[in-house]
Coordinates of C-alpha atoms and ligand atoms in Angstrom, one line a residue:
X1 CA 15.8 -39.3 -3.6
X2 CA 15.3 -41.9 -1.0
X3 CA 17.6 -44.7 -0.3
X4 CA 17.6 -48.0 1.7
X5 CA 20.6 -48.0 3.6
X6 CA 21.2 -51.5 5.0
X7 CA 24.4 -52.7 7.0
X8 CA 25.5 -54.6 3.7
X9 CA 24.7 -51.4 1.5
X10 CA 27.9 -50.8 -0.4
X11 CA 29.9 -47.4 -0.7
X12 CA 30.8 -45.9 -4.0
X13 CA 31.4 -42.1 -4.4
X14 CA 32.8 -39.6 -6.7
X15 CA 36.0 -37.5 -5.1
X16 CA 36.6 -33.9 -6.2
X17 CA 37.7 -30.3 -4.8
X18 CA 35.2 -28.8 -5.5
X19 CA 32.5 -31.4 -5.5
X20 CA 29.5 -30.1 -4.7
X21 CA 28.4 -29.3 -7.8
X22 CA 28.7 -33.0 -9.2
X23 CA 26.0 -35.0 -11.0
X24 CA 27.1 -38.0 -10.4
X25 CA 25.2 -38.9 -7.1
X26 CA 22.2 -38.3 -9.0
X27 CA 22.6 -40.3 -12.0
X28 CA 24.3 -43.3 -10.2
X29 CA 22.1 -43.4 -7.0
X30 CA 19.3 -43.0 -9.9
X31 CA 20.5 -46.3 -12.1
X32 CA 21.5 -48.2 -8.6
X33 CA 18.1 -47.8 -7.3
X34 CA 16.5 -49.0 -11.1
X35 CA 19.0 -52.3 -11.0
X36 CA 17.8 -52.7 -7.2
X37 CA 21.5 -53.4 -6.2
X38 CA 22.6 -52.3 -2.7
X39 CA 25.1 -49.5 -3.2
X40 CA 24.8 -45.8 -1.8
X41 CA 27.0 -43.4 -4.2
X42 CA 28.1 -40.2 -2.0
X43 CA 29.9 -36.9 -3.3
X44 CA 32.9 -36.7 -1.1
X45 CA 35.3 -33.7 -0.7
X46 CA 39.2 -35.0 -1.2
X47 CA 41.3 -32.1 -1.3
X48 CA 43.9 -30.9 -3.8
X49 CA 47.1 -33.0 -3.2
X50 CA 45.3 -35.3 -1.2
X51 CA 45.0 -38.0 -3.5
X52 CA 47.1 -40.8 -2.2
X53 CA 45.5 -40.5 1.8
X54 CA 41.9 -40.6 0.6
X55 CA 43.4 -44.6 -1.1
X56 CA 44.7 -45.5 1.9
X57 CA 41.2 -44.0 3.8
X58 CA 39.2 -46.1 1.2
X59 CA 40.4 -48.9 1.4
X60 CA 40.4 -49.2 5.2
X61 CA 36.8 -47.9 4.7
X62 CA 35.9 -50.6 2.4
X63 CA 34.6 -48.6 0.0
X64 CA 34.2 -50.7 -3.2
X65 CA 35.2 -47.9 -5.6
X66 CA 34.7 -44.1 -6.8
X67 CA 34.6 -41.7 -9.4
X68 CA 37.2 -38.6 -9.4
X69 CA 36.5 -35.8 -11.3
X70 CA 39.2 -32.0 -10.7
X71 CA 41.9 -32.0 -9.8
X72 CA 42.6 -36.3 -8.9
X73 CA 42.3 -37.7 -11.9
X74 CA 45.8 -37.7 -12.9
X75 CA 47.2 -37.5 -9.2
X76 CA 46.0 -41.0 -9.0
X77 CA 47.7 -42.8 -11.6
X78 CA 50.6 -43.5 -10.5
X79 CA 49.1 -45.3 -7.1
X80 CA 46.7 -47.9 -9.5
X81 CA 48.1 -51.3 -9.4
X82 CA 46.4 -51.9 -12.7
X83 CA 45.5 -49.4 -15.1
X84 CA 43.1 -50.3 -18.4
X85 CA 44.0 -49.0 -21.8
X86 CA 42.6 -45.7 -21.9
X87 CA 43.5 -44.6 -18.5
X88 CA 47.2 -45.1 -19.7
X89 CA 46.1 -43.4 -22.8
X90 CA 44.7 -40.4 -20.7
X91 CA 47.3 -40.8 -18.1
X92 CA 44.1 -40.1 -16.1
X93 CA 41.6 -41.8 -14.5
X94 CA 37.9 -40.9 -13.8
X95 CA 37.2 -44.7 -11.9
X96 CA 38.7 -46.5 -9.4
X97 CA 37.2 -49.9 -8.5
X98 CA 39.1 -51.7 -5.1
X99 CA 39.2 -55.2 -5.1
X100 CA 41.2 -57.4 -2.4
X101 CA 43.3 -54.2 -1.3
X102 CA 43.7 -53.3 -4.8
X103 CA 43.1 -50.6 -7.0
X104 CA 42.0 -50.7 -10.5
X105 CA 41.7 -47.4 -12.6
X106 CA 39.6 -47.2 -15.6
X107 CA 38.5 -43.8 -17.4
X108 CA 35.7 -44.0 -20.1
X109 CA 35.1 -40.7 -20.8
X110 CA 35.8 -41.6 -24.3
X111 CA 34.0 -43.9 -24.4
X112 CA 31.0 -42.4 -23.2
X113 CA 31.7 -40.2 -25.8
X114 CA 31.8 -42.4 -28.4
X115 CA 28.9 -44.2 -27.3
X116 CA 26.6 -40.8 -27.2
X117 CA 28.1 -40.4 -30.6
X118 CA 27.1 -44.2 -32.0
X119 CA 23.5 -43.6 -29.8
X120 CA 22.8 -40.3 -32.4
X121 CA 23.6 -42.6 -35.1
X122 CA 27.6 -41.3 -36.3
X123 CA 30.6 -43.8 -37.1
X124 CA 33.7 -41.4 -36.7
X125 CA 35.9 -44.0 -39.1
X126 CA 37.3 -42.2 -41.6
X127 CA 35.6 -38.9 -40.3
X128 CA 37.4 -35.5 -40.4
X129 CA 37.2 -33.3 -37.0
X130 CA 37.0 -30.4 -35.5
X131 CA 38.1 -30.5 -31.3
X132 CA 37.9 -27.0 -29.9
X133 CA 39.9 -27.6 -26.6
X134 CA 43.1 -29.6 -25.3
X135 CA 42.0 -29.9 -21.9
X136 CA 40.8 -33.3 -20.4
X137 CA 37.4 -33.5 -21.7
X138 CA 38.4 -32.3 -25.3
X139 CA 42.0 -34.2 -25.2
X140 CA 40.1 -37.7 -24.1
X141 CA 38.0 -36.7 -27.5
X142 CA 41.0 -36.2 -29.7
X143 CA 42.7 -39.3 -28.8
X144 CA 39.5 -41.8 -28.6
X145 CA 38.9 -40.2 -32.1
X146 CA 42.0 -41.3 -33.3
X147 CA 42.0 -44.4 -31.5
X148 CA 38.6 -45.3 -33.3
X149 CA 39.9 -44.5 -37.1
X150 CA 39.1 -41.4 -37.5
X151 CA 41.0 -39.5 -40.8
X152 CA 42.3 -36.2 -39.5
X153 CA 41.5 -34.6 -36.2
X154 CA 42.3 -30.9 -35.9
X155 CA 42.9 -29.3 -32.2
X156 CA 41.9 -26.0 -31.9
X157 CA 43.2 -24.3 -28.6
X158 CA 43.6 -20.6 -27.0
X159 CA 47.2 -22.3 -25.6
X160 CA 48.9 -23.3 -28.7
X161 CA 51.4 -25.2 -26.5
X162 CA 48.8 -27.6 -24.8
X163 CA 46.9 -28.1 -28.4
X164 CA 50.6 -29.4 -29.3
X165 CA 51.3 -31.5 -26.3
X166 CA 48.0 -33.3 -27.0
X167 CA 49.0 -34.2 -30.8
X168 CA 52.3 -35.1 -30.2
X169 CA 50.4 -38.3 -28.7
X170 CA 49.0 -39.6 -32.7
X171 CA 50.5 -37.0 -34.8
X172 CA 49.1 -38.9 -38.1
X173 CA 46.1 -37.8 -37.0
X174 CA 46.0 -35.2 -35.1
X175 CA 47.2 -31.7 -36.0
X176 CA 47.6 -28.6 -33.0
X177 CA 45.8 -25.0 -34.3
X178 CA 45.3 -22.1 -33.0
X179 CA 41.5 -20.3 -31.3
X180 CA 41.7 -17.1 -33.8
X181 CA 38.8 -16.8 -36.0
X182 CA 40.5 -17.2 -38.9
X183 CA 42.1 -20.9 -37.4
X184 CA 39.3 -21.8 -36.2
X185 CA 37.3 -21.0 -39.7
X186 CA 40.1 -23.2 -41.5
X187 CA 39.6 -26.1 -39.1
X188 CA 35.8 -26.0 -39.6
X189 CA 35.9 -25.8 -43.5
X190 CA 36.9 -29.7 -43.5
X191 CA 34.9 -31.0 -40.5
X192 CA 32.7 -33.4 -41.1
X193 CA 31.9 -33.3 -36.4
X194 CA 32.2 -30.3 -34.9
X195 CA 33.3 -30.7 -31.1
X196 CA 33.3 -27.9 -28.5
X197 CA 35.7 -29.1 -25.7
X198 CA 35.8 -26.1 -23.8
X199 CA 34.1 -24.4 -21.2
X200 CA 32.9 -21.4 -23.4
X201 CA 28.9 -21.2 -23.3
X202 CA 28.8 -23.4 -19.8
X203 CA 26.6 -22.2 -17.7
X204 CA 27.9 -20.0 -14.6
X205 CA 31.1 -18.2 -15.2
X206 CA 32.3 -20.2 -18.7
X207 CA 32.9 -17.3 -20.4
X208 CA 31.8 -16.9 -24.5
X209 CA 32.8 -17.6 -28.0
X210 CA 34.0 -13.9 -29.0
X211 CA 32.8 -14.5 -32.5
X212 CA 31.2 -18.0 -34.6
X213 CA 31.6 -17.4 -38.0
X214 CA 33.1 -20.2 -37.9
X215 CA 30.2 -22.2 -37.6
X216 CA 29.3 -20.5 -40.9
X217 CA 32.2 -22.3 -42.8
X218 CA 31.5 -25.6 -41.5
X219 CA 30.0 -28.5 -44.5
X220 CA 26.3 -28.2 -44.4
X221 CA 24.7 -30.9 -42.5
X222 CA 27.8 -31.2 -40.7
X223 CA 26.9 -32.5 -36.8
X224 CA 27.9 -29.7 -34.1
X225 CA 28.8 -31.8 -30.2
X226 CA 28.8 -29.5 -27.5
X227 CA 30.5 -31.7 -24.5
X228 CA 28.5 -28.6 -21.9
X229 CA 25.2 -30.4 -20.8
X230 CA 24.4 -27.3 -18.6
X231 CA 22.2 -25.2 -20.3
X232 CA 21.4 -28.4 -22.5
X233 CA 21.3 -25.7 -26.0
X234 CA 24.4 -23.9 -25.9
X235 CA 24.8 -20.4 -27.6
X236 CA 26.5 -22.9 -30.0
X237 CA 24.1 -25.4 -30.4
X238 CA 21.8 -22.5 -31.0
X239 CA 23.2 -20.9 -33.7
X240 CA 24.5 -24.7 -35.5
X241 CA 20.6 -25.3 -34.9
X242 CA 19.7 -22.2 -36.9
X243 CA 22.5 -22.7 -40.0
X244 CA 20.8 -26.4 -40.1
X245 CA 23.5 -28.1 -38.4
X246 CA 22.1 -31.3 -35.8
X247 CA 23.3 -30.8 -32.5
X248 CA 24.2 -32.7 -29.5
X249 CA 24.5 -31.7 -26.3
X250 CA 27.3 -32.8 -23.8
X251 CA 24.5 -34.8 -21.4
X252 CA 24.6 -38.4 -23.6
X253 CA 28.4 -38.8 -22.4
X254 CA 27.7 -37.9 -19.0
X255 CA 25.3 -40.3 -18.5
X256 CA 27.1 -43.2 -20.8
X257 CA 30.7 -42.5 -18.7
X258 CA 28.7 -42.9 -15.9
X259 CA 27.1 -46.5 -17.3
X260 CA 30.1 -48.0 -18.1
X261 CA 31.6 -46.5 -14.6
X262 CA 29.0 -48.6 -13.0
X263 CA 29.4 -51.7 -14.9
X264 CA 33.4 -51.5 -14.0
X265 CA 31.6 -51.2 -10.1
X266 CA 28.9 -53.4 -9.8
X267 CA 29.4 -56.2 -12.9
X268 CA 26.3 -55.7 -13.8
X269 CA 25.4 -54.9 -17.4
X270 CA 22.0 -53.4 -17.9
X271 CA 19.8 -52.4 -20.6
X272 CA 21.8 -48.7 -21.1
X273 CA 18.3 -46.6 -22.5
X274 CA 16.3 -47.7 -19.1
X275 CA 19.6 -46.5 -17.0
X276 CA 19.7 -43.3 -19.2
X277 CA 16.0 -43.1 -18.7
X278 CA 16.2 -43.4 -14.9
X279 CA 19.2 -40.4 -14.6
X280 CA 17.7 -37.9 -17.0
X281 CA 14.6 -38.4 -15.5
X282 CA 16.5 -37.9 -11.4
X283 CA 18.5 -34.7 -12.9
X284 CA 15.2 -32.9 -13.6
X285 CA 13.7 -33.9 -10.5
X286 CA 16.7 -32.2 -8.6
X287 CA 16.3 -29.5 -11.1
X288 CA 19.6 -30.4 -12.5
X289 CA 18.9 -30.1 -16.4
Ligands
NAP301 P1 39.8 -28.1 -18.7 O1 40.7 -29.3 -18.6 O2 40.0 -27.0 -17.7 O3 39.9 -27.5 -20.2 C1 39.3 -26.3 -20.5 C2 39.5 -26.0 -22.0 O4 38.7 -24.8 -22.3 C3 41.0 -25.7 -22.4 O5 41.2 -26.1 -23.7 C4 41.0 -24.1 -22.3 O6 42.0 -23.6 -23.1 C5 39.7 -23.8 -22.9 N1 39.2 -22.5 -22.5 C6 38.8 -22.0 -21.3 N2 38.5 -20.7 -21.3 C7 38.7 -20.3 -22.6 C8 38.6 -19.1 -23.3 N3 38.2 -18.0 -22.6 N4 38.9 -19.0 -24.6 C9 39.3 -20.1 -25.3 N5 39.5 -21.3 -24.7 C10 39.2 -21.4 -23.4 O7 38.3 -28.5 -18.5 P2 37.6 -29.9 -19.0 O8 37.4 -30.7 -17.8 O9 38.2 -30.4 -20.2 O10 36.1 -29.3 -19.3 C11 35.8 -28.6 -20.5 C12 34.3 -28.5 -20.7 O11 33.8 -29.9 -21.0 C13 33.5 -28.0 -19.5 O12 32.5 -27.2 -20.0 C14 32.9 -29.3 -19.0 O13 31.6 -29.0 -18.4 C15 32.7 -30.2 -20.2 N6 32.8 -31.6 -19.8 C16 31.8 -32.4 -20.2 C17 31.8 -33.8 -19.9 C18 30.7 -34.6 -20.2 O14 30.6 -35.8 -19.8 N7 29.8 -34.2 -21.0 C19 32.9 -34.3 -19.2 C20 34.0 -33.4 -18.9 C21 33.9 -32.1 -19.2 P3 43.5 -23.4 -22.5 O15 44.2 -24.7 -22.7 O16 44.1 -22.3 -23.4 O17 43.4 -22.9 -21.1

């Protein structure tokens, strides 16, 4: 992708050990270059325990804010001078924006998940679900679903005390299980969402579900998330798509986190289908879907 760099062009990046593999150069460079505003987005190593110095190097850098993705986002909490509502929520943040010297955390992975979710067309008020997972993707899921009304939210994990931790924080709606077959089966039963918060059927070294019948108790109709955008159909997806289940894959939240990430940057609120557009269409260029 080419970019105009100017002596005004503005620096934004996304932090990470490891960060190589990040997508978010692609899809923000992507949307900055179809808004035309002067910003160059960088992937930028900051290693583990190394939160705090890369603040101080930012700031005397002038960068106007970044992304953080493993293992920051919760290391930098506690150095935000303001936090907004669902980073305290999280206790996590996924963007930083630095104003004046200061730092401002946000996280809207929720709410990119949301919004993939209200983009397909669901409400989760009043909806009954399934959250496979209680790490940070699948915990930001749990609570924004019981943030947003929804009636029962059941939080399948392999380590019970982590799906427990997680509930603890709205324990009218949420309820810890365990990752057995038969826990699992129970928890899908009385989904009306299905939501695969963990990194079984990612692409690389993810590891697999060891058995979905599961997916065979679930209501028929009932939508199946995957959060995993790499491969785009999941062995999961796959076999929801086959029992008649719609299926969405994790790529709508990446890109919508990463929308309002940039509106938190930049001010600027844009038309979100053309930015969508503009990254899907810079991922497969790089080959990245
Ligand atoms: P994480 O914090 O490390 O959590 C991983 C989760 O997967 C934990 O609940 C873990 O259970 C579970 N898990 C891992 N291996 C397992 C196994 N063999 N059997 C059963 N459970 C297993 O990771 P994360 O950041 O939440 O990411 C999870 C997935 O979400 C990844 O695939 C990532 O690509 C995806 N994601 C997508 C987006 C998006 O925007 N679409 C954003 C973030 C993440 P334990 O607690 O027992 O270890």
């Amino acid at each position: 992708m080419l970019v105009q760099l100017k002596n005004t062009t503005r620096k934004l990046c996304v932090i990470g050990d490891p960060v190589l593999h990040s997508k978010s150069p692609i899809i923000q460079n992507a949307m900055l270059s179809t808004l035309g505003l002067d910003y160059i987005y960088l992937a930028q190593l900051v290693p583990r325990g190394q939160a705090r110095a890369w603040l101080e190097a930012a700031r005397t850098a002038g960068y106007a804010g970044f992304n953080a993705t493993m293992p920051h986002k919760t290391d930098l909490v506690p150095y935000m001078d303001a936090l907004d509502e669902d980073a305290r929520m999280y206790r996590a943040v996924n963007t930083v924006c630095i104003k004046n010297g200061e730092f401002y955390g946000y996280n809207t992975d929720g709410q990119g998940f949301l919004q993939m979710l209200s983009d397909a067309g669901l409400s989760v008020r009043d909806m009954r679900v399934a959250v496979l997972g209680a790490g940070g993707a699948a915990g930001a899921v749990a609570l924004k679903l019981a943030q947003q009304g929804a009636a029962a939210v059941t939080v399948c994990n392999r380590t019970p005390e982590k799906a427990a931790a997680l509930c603890a924080a709205a324990p009218e709606i949420l309820r810890p299980a365990g990752f057995d077959p038969p826990s699992l089966r129970r928890a899908a039963e009385s989904a009306d969402l299905l939501v695969n918060g963990t990194s079984l059927g990612m692409g690389g070294a993810g590891g697999q579900f060891s058995d979905f019948s599961f997916l065979e108790a679930l209501p028929a109709g009932a939508p199946v998330c995957d959060l995993i955008y790499f491969p785009q159909e999941t062995e999961l997806l796959r076999r929801a798509r086959e029992l008649g289940h719609p299926g969405l894959n994790g790529l709508g939240m990446l890109i919508c986190q990463a929308i309002f990430a940039l509106e938190h940057f930049t001010g600027v609120t844009a038309e979100r289908a053309a930015l969508r557009k503009a990254a899907e269409d810079a991922l497969r260029a790089e080959g990245a879907l």
